[in-house]
XYZ file of N, CA and C in Angstrom:
639
model
N -16.551 -16.493 -3.774
C -15.616 -15.671 -3.669
C -15.620 -14.950 -4.719
N -15.632 -13.524 -4.420
C -15.592 -12.442 -5.299
C -14.251 -11.787 -5.441
N -13.299 -11.718 -6.709
C -12.207 -11.591 -6.929
C -11.094 -12.717 -6.406
N -10.117 -12.792 -7.213
C -9.410 -13.715 -7.032
C -7.680 -13.441 -7.197
N -7.437 -12.310 -6.045
C -6.159 -11.749 -6.069
C -5.309 -12.562 -5.117
N -4.156 -11.832 -4.854
C -3.095 -12.463 -3.725
C -3.940 -12.604 -2.551
N -4.823 -11.723 -1.685
C -5.631 -12.218 -0.687
C -6.365 -13.206 -0.836
N -7.038 -13.369 -1.771
C -8.035 -14.374 -2.051
C -7.534 -15.762 -2.095
N -6.352 -16.018 -2.281
C -5.519 -17.196 -2.551
C -5.750 -17.954 -1.308
N -5.399 -17.279 -0.133
C -5.374 -18.068 1.013
C -6.941 -18.074 1.660
N -7.801 -17.422 1.122
C -9.125 -17.879 1.625
C -9.539 -18.955 0.917
N -9.517 -18.901 -0.392
C -9.826 -20.424 -1.280
C -9.005 -21.582 -0.389
N -7.897 -21.173 -0.345
C -7.222 -22.503 0.359
C -7.829 -22.742 1.416
N -8.221 -22.035 2.438
C -8.881 -22.452 3.702
C -10.371 -22.887 3.413
N -10.727 -22.368 2.190
C -12.327 -22.914 1.905
C -12.494 -24.303 1.624
N -11.198 -24.573 1.236
C -11.298 -25.938 0.351
C -10.621 -27.045 1.418
N -9.603 -26.578 2.276
C -9.116 -26.898 3.444
C -10.415 -27.638 4.423
N -11.479 -26.903 4.437
C -12.314 -27.011 5.318
C -13.475 -27.997 4.676
N -13.526 -27.680 3.502
C -14.607 -28.537 2.963
C -14.243 -28.933 1.601
N -13.506 -30.249 1.646
C -12.540 -30.717 0.201
C -14.084 -30.699 -0.821
N -15.038 -31.271 -0.569
C -15.971 -31.783 -1.679
C -16.967 -30.520 -1.930
N -16.797 -29.372 -1.373
C -17.734 -28.308 -1.584
C -17.480 -27.645 -2.815
N -18.507 -27.017 -3.124
C -18.243 -26.344 -4.207
C -17.782 -24.944 -4.136
N -16.820 -24.416 -4.953
C -16.060 -23.239 -4.600
C -16.361 -22.533 -5.841
N -16.714 -21.214 -5.866
C -16.900 -20.389 -7.104
C -16.304 -19.298 -6.948
N -15.461 -18.998 -8.240
C -14.401 -17.346 -8.064
C -14.994 -16.733 -9.094
N -15.583 -15.696 -8.596
C -16.132 -14.643 -9.771
C -14.789 -13.473 -9.813
N -14.478 -13.603 -11.288
C -13.216 -12.231 -11.495
C -13.463 -11.609 -12.926
N -13.222 -10.483 -13.234
C -13.567 -9.476 -14.380
C -12.663 -9.224 -15.469
N -11.996 -10.273 -15.454
C -10.676 -10.199 -16.739
C -10.807 -11.921 -16.906
N -10.694 -11.781 -18.270
C -10.374 -13.371 -18.880
C -8.960 -13.647 -18.634
N -8.061 -12.891 -18.441
C -6.498 -13.273 -17.709
C -6.818 -13.851 -16.299
N -7.587 -13.004 -15.597
C -7.265 -13.871 -14.080
C -8.202 -15.115 -14.011
N -9.358 -15.109 -14.941
C -10.111 -16.084 -14.620
C -9.345 -17.375 -15.395
N -8.505 -17.449 -16.252
C -7.512 -18.373 -16.781
C -6.573 -18.550 -15.862
N -5.787 -17.795 -14.893
C -5.048 -17.941 -14.053
C -5.540 -18.661 -13.087
N -6.662 -18.428 -12.554
C -7.735 -19.091 -11.698
C -7.742 -20.644 -11.972
N -8.250 -20.903 -12.889
C -8.372 -22.280 -13.471
C -7.254 -23.251 -13.624
N -5.988 -22.506 -13.650
C -4.434 -23.056 -13.504
C -4.163 -23.220 -12.019
N -4.473 -22.369 -11.418
C -4.150 -22.490 -9.894
C -4.736 -23.142 -9.075
N -6.147 -23.240 -9.175
C -7.224 -23.723 -8.493
C -8.172 -24.651 -9.373
N -7.773 -25.608 -9.965
C -8.516 -26.643 -10.764
C -9.793 -27.106 -10.164
N -9.706 -26.976 -8.704
C -10.832 -27.671 -7.926
C -12.043 -26.532 -7.669
N -12.073 -25.241 -8.496
C -12.852 -24.311 -8.471
C -13.705 -24.013 -9.579
N -14.366 -23.354 -9.777
C -15.303 -22.667 -10.718
C -14.944 -21.190 -10.935
N -14.383 -20.895 -11.969
C -14.061 -19.688 -12.355
C -14.774 -18.915 -13.192
N -15.568 -17.953 -12.927
C -16.609 -17.090 -13.670
C -16.187 -15.838 -13.930
N -16.315 -15.524 -15.241
C -15.827 -14.185 -16.056
C -17.459 -13.387 -15.691
N -17.137 -12.050 -15.467
C -18.341 -11.320 -14.860
C -17.861 -9.821 -15.158
N -18.857 -9.290 -15.416
C -18.382 -7.766 -15.217
C -18.993 -7.401 -13.643
N -18.215 -6.003 -13.423
C -18.588 -5.440 -11.872
C -19.924 -5.522 -12.052
N -20.985 -5.083 -12.737
C -22.323 -4.864 -12.503
C -23.310 -6.009 -12.430
N -22.527 -7.143 -13.104
C -23.312 -8.391 -12.860
C -23.230 -9.247 -11.757
N -22.485 -8.963 -10.786
C -22.057 -9.594 -9.464
C -23.198 -9.533 -8.609
N -24.112 -8.443 -8.608
C -25.008 -8.237 -7.663
C -26.087 -9.138 -8.396
N -26.472 -9.480 -9.183
C -27.204 -9.966 -9.941
C -27.069 -11.591 -9.631
N -25.756 -12.005 -9.972
C -25.461 -13.335 -9.361
C -25.894 -13.863 -8.367
N -25.551 -12.653 -7.287
C -25.781 -13.096 -5.863
C -27.276 -12.996 -5.346
N -27.871 -12.480 -6.160
C -29.263 -12.254 -6.010
C -30.119 -13.660 -6.499
N -29.545 -14.021 -7.778
C -30.124 -15.165 -8.106
C -29.688 -16.246 -7.662
N -28.544 -16.438 -6.782
C -28.001 -17.543 -6.237
C -27.761 -17.510 -4.622
N -28.488 -16.631 -4.294
C -28.187 -16.643 -2.812
C -28.748 -17.843 -1.899
N -29.498 -18.244 -2.179
C -30.148 -19.711 -1.626
C -29.076 -20.956 -1.719
N -28.409 -20.671 -2.618
C -26.977 -21.799 -2.690
C -26.128 -21.301 -2.084
N -25.375 -20.151 -1.949
C -24.504 -19.832 -1.107
C -24.183 -19.713 0.610
N -23.558 -20.493 0.676
C -23.061 -20.730 2.515
C -22.210 -19.609 3.450
N -21.116 -19.498 2.083
C -20.409 -18.381 2.714
C -19.728 -17.950 1.515
N -19.950 -16.305 1.424
C -19.292 -15.352 0.677
C -18.146 -14.722 1.011
N -17.017 -14.506 -0.083
C -15.747 -13.798 0.665
C -15.877 -12.830 -0.499
N -15.665 -11.377 -0.009
C -15.572 -10.321 -1.013
C -13.905 -9.913 -0.993
N -13.228 -10.236 -2.176
C -11.898 -10.308 -1.980
C -11.197 -9.491 -3.541
N -11.757 -8.477 -3.879
C -11.411 -7.698 -4.839
C -10.302 -6.828 -4.583
N -9.797 -6.200 -5.456
C -8.652 -5.186 -5.293
C -9.417 -3.783 -4.812
N -10.717 -3.678 -4.701
C -11.339 -2.240 -4.261
C -12.118 -2.467 -3.100
N -11.914 -1.854 -1.968
C -12.438 -2.176 -0.993
C -13.922 -1.273 -1.375
N -14.130 -0.753 -1.857
C -15.519 0.082 -2.307
C -16.278 -1.126 -2.956
N -15.543 -1.729 -3.709
C -16.624 -2.841 -4.640
C -16.903 -4.001 -3.409
N -16.052 -4.276 -2.492
C -16.049 -5.242 -1.386
C -17.052 -4.625 -0.584
N -17.265 -3.423 -0.268
C -18.385 -3.465 0.744
C -19.604 -3.118 -0.015
N -19.983 -2.605 -1.520
C -21.152 -2.678 -2.225
C -21.325 -4.239 -2.248
N -20.450 -5.139 -2.713
C -21.218 -6.608 -2.729
C -21.215 -7.372 -1.153
N -20.581 -6.986 -0.122
C -21.082 -7.354 0.883
C -22.348 -6.854 1.603
N -22.604 -5.422 1.249
C -24.015 -5.229 1.894
C -24.920 -5.693 0.862
N -24.877 -5.934 -0.162
C -25.798 -6.583 -1.256
C -26.137 -8.172 -0.800
N -24.902 -8.820 -0.139
C -25.259 -10.011 0.022
C -25.992 -10.301 1.360
N -25.638 -9.368 2.101
C -26.304 -9.239 3.608
C -27.973 -9.121 3.281
N -28.327 -8.185 2.490
C -29.184 -7.777 1.938
C -30.120 -8.912 1.658
N -29.502 -9.732 0.795
C -29.894 -11.271 0.312
C -29.574 -12.321 1.317
N -29.494 -12.204 2.486
C -29.656 -13.292 3.689
C -28.489 -14.501 3.422
N -27.590 -14.057 2.845
C -26.340 -15.001 2.600
C -25.955 -15.317 4.058
N -25.813 -16.436 4.449
C -25.540 -16.775 5.949
C -24.021 -16.107 6.401
N -23.123 -16.185 5.763
C -21.877 -15.635 6.111
C -21.327 -15.060 5.242
N -21.034 -13.724 5.224
C -20.509 -12.774 4.501
C -19.145 -12.100 5.160
N -18.106 -12.500 4.579
C -16.982 -12.145 5.041
C -15.849 -11.289 4.177
N -15.614 -10.194 4.259
C -15.126 -9.122 3.446
C -13.020 -8.642 3.895
N -12.666 -8.967 2.936
C -11.081 -8.905 3.294
C -10.431 -7.634 2.811
N -9.865 -6.868 4.087
C -9.692 -5.572 3.473
C -8.432 -5.315 2.586
N -8.420 -4.221 1.869
C -7.185 -3.773 1.107
C -6.415 -2.543 1.850
N -7.537 -1.879 2.204
C -6.555 -0.790 3.238
C -7.122 -1.132 4.530
N -6.425 -1.109 5.770
C -6.783 -1.399 6.799
C -7.506 -0.109 7.481
N -7.519 1.141 6.974
C -8.095 2.467 7.348
C -9.464 2.477 7.315
N -10.022 1.324 6.459
C -11.386 1.405 5.939
C -12.382 0.493 6.777
N -11.608 -0.198 8.001
C -12.050 -1.407 8.826
C -13.380 -0.664 9.287
N -13.692 0.602 9.784
C -14.492 1.145 10.369
C -15.519 1.433 9.773
N -15.414 1.586 8.425
C -16.439 2.136 7.385
C -17.257 0.800 7.065
N -16.708 -0.676 7.292
C -17.373 -1.940 7.078
C -18.019 -2.043 8.524
N -17.466 -1.721 9.351
C -18.468 -1.741 10.997
C -19.713 -1.050 11.000
N -19.603 0.321 10.535
C -20.621 0.933 10.754
C -21.903 0.461 9.232
N -21.217 -0.064 8.339
C -22.327 -0.699 7.609
C -22.804 -2.167 7.976
N -22.315 -2.446 8.883
C -23.061 -3.784 9.654
C -22.547 -5.151 9.107
N -21.109 -4.779 8.380
C -20.330 -6.176 7.882
C -19.769 -6.902 9.199
N -20.259 -7.755 9.899
C -19.897 -8.052 10.864
C -18.520 -9.063 10.675
N -18.152 -9.457 9.847
C -17.255 -10.368 9.531
C -16.093 -9.510 8.715
N -14.849 -8.835 8.904
C -13.831 -8.416 8.321
C -12.535 -8.691 8.614
N -11.815 -9.353 7.612
C -10.696 -9.610 8.097
C -9.461 -8.533 7.488
N -8.813 -8.308 8.432
C -7.792 -7.136 8.471
C -6.271 -8.057 8.071
N -5.673 -8.174 6.899
C -4.573 -9.079 7.020
C -3.405 -8.386 7.399
N -3.328 -7.141 7.765
C -2.328 -6.225 8.149
C -2.138 -6.081 9.563
N -2.934 -6.657 10.251
C -3.303 -6.056 11.816
C -2.000 -6.938 12.485
N -1.710 -8.328 11.825
C -0.853 -9.029 12.135
C 0.918 -8.195 12.363
N 0.779 -7.158 11.389
C 2.277 -6.472 11.155
C 2.723 -6.052 12.702
N 1.628 -5.509 13.388
C 2.059 -4.775 14.425
C 2.470 -5.673 15.631
N 1.370 -6.721 15.764
C 1.795 -7.475 16.857
C 2.749 -8.487 16.600
N 3.432 -8.551 15.407
C 4.413 -9.342 15.005
C 5.881 -8.995 15.375
N 5.863 -7.293 15.270
C 7.179 -6.625 15.506
C 7.388 -6.588 16.790
N 6.008 -6.336 17.533
C 6.040 -5.940 18.998
C 6.930 -7.312 19.582
N 6.167 -8.416 19.169
C 6.757 -9.746 19.534
C 8.137 -9.854 19.444
N 8.553 -9.966 18.393
C 9.968 -9.711 17.680
C 10.634 -9.267 18.532
N 10.384 -7.767 18.586
C 11.479 -6.972 19.237
C 11.110 -7.056 20.975
N 10.190 -7.277 21.077
C 10.113 -7.878 22.456
C 9.442 -6.228 23.753
N 9.311 -5.163 22.912
C 8.999 -4.087 23.586
C 7.201 -3.707 23.354
N 6.534 -4.337 24.673
C 5.178 -3.926 24.563
C 4.957 -4.327 26.188
N 3.700 -3.444 26.457
C 2.925 -3.870 27.742
C 1.921 -4.969 27.351
N 1.145 -4.728 26.756
C 0.131 -5.541 26.078
C 0.161 -5.974 24.618
N 0.213 -7.016 24.015
C 0.318 -7.325 22.825
C -1.113 -8.208 22.479
N -1.951 -7.676 21.069
C -2.632 -8.633 20.653
C -2.279 -9.449 19.909
N -2.455 -10.967 20.282
C -1.962 -12.192 19.814
C -3.063 -12.521 18.574
N -4.155 -12.608 18.859
C -5.211 -13.130 17.984
C -6.642 -12.459 18.613
N -7.411 -11.949 17.765
C -8.835 -11.437 17.832
C -9.813 -12.385 17.360
N -10.688 -12.713 18.396
C -12.084 -13.481 17.678
C -12.738 -12.900 16.859
N -13.109 -13.685 16.112
C -14.438 -12.939 15.025
C -15.555 -12.815 15.544
N -16.141 -13.683 16.448
C -17.622 -13.952 17.004
C -17.820 -13.315 18.045
N -16.748 -13.002 18.835
C -17.015 -12.221 20.071
C -16.141 -11.167 20.221
N -16.405 -10.169 21.177
C -15.555 -8.942 21.164
C -14.024 -9.208 22.177
N -13.102 -10.000 21.571
C -12.279 -10.336 22.542
C -10.949 -10.902 21.830
N -10.115 -11.422 22.424
C -9.122 -12.145 21.951
C -7.992 -12.766 22.899
N -6.863 -13.145 22.309
C -5.971 -13.768 23.023
C -4.553 -12.503 23.438
N -4.213 -12.177 24.413
C -3.524 -10.916 24.684
C -2.251 -11.327 25.448
N -1.265 -10.982 24.824
C -0.308 -10.959 25.686
C 0.300 -10.154 26.662
N 0.857 -10.079 27.878
C 0.905 -9.085 28.788
C 2.275 -9.368 29.080
N 3.352 -8.463 29.127
C 4.496 -8.605 29.555
C 4.938 -7.765 30.889
N 5.551 -8.718 31.829
C 5.687 -8.580 33.274
C 7.059 -7.872 33.410
N 6.884 -6.670 33.350
C 8.339 -5.901 33.435
C 8.939 -5.615 34.824
N 8.034 -5.556 35.896
C 8.298 -5.268 37.281
C 7.484 -5.579 38.324
N 7.722 -5.356 39.573
C 6.526 -6.039 40.820
C 5.299 -5.326 40.666
N 5.348 -4.137 40.160
C 3.733 -3.513 40.042
C 2.888 -4.363 39.171
N 3.678 -4.370 37.777
C 2.915 -5.159 36.719
C 2.689 -6.559 37.009
N 3.319 -7.315 37.704
C 3.440 -8.942 38.247
C 2.001 -8.670 39.205
N 2.188 -7.926 40.074
C 0.905 -7.660 40.972
C -0.619 -7.859 40.422
N -0.533 -6.703 39.564
C -1.817 -6.219 38.555
C -2.047 -7.439 37.810
N -1.032 -8.047 37.306
C -1.245 -9.341 36.412
C -2.123 -10.663 37.173
N -1.352 -10.995 38.178
C -2.094 -11.671 39.058
C -3.472 -11.203 39.584
N -3.816 -10.242 40.034
C -4.932 -9.692 40.259
C -6.009 -9.512 39.052
N -5.488 -9.340 37.892
C -6.440 -9.245 36.703
C -7.185 -10.826 36.271
N -5.918 -11.647 36.624
C -6.279 -13.322 36.324
C -7.219 -13.842 37.357
N -6.963 -13.238 38.815
C -7.669 -14.019 39.652
C -9.126 -13.310 39.442
N -9.220 -12.186 39.481
C -10.427 -11.264 39.077
C -11.539 -11.843 38.084
N -10.786 -12.321 37.022
C -11.414 -12.698 35.619
C -11.572 -14.180 35.576
N -11.211 -14.732 36.472
C -10.956 -16.349 36.495
C -10.629 -16.704 35.086
N -9.482 -16.361 34.825
C -8.958 -16.165 33.352
C -7.862 -17.654 32.974
N -7.838 -18.561 32.117
C -7.160 -19.214 31.985
C -5.811 -18.471 31.587
N -4.802 -19.179 31.671
C -3.525 -18.162 31.020
C -2.547 -19.360 30.969
N -1.257 -19.135 30.194
C 0.000 -19.752 29.993
C 1.342 -18.591 30.132
N 2.470 -19.293 30.285
C 3.757 -18.559 30.443
C 4.682 -18.613 29.488
N 5.087 -17.726 28.924
C 6.131 -17.791 28.264
C 7.501 -17.014 28.970
N 8.244 -18.076 29.541
C 9.393 -17.213 30.613
C 10.859 -16.604 29.540
N 11.226 -15.667 30.557
C 12.365 -15.328 29.389
C 13.502 -15.923 29.172
N 13.328 -17.188 29.528
C 14.419 -18.260 29.058
C 13.820 -18.936 27.758
N 12.434 -18.436 27.113
C 11.740 -18.821 26.190
C 10.976 -20.305 26.615
N 10.873 -20.755 27.623
C 10.304 -22.003 28.169
C 8.575 -21.799 28.094
N 7.698 -22.493 27.696
C 6.316 -22.352 27.742
C 5.854 -23.414 29.005
N 5.243 -22.659 29.899
C 4.610 -23.219 31.107
C 3.149 -22.882 31.650
N 2.591 -23.859 32.152
C 1.176 -23.488 32.650
C 1.304 -23.980 34.371
N 0.618 -22.867 34.913
C 1.071 -23.267 36.394
C -0.151 -22.136 37.212
N 0.379 -22.127 38.739
C -0.555 -21.189 39.585
C 0.161 -19.640 39.092
N -0.671 -18.637 39.926
C -0.416 -17.489 39.810
C 1.102 -16.967 40.307
N 1.359 -18.025 41.322
C 2.499 -17.734 42.178
C 3.841 -18.087 41.408
N 3.468 -18.756 40.142
C 4.459 -19.106 39.593
C 4.802 -17.958 38.336
N 3.990 -17.220 38.449
C 4.294 -16.048 37.242
C 5.482 -15.180 37.675
N 6.577 -14.725 36.986
C 7.778 -13.790 37.737
C 8.184 -12.761 36.506
N 8.599 -12.036 37.401
C 9.254 -11.039 36.445
C 10.000 -11.132 35.452
N 9.601 -10.730 34.039
C 10.520 -11.099 32.867
C 9.518 -11.922 32.039
N 8.559 -12.618 32.816
C 7.566 -13.909 31.749
C 6.641 -12.782 30.957
N 6.455 -13.180 29.998
C 5.250 -12.879 29.171
C 3.698 -13.921 29.315
N 2.657 -13.203 29.933
C 1.700 -14.117 30.366
C 0.445 -13.956 29.400
N 0.128 -15.032 28.780
C -0.888 -14.872 27.477
C -2.306 -15.267 28.369
N -3.334 -14.550 27.729
C -4.720 -14.698 28.791
C -5.691 -14.497 27.493
N -6.748 -15.291 27.195
C -8.061 -15.052 26.626
C -8.881 -14.393 27.574
N -9.345 -13.134 26.967
C -10.351 -12.791 27.550
C -11.148 -11.663 26.840
N -12.243 -10.828 26.976
C -13.083 -10.018 26.443
C -12.395 -8.898 26.314
N -12.287 -7.824 25.413
C -11.724 -6.601 25.091
C -11.797 -5.659 26.151
N -12.974 -5.437 26.552
C -13.192 -4.932 27.480
C -12.679 -5.031 29.291
N -12.327 -6.276 29.049
C -11.353 -6.447 30.374
C -10.049 -6.281 30.290
N -9.476 -6.237 29.122
C -8.035 -5.854 28.994
C -8.191 -4.350 28.597
N -9.033 -3.949 28.083
C -9.021 -2.385 28.430
C -8.894 -1.800 29.764
N -9.909 -2.415 30.596
C -9.865 -2.028 32.287
C -8.593 -2.186 32.741
N -7.700 -3.325 32.338
C -6.407 -3.649 32.770
C -5.399 -2.474 32.365
N -5.770 -2.201 31.054
C -4.729 -1.217 30.434
C -4.823 0.266 31.233
N -5.955 0.709 31.302
C -6.599 2.019 32.334
C -5.874 1.605 33.613
N -5.917 0.558 34.501
C -5.470 0.655 35.647
C -4.041 0.501 35.543
N -3.169 0.290 34.574
C -2.196 0.182 34.364
C -0.994 1.479 34.156
N -2.160 2.229 33.449
C -1.654 3.696 33.343
C -1.771 4.413 34.295
N -2.870 4.095 35.602
C -2.760 4.832 36.468
C -1.902 4.940 37.564
């Protein structure tokens, strides 16, 4: 783990949960943050480093690293360290964004696993307010797809949702207008329901194009 700020907290806890006996090394750039890390995460090894020394550390220890997470306060540094880690054949390199607008830059540089912690803001607001056609509930990291919520507002949408599920042979479940969760047949889907469907992004994009037509 490179960087030990607020976003890194969740990454450290996730790594700890997945592998309680695993070795977690967190690199930071100030003695104050290193001291804080030692107190907050006594199960980690907090290492003080300069910005320039990090790449040397990765090069020397790449064969020991299973997962490297870059979570500094600078996306420029995160991209720099992610690219260096990929170059050194670290198996899994994950970058946590500070600015969501920088996500395409990481994609262009072939950083495969990029976490945008702000993406849930849009979907959560849509879910709470309840005004959407299709809402992204969850995006998969290893395939181009996710779980999508489709709101059945009228008979036209109902027909197209049923056709979409039938065509793609998609599993689904339904959240009814009275907030009950149910699974059933296509005929059970009603106007006012929200239908949750896992599928590839190209399939949901095709559905949206037809909805707009």
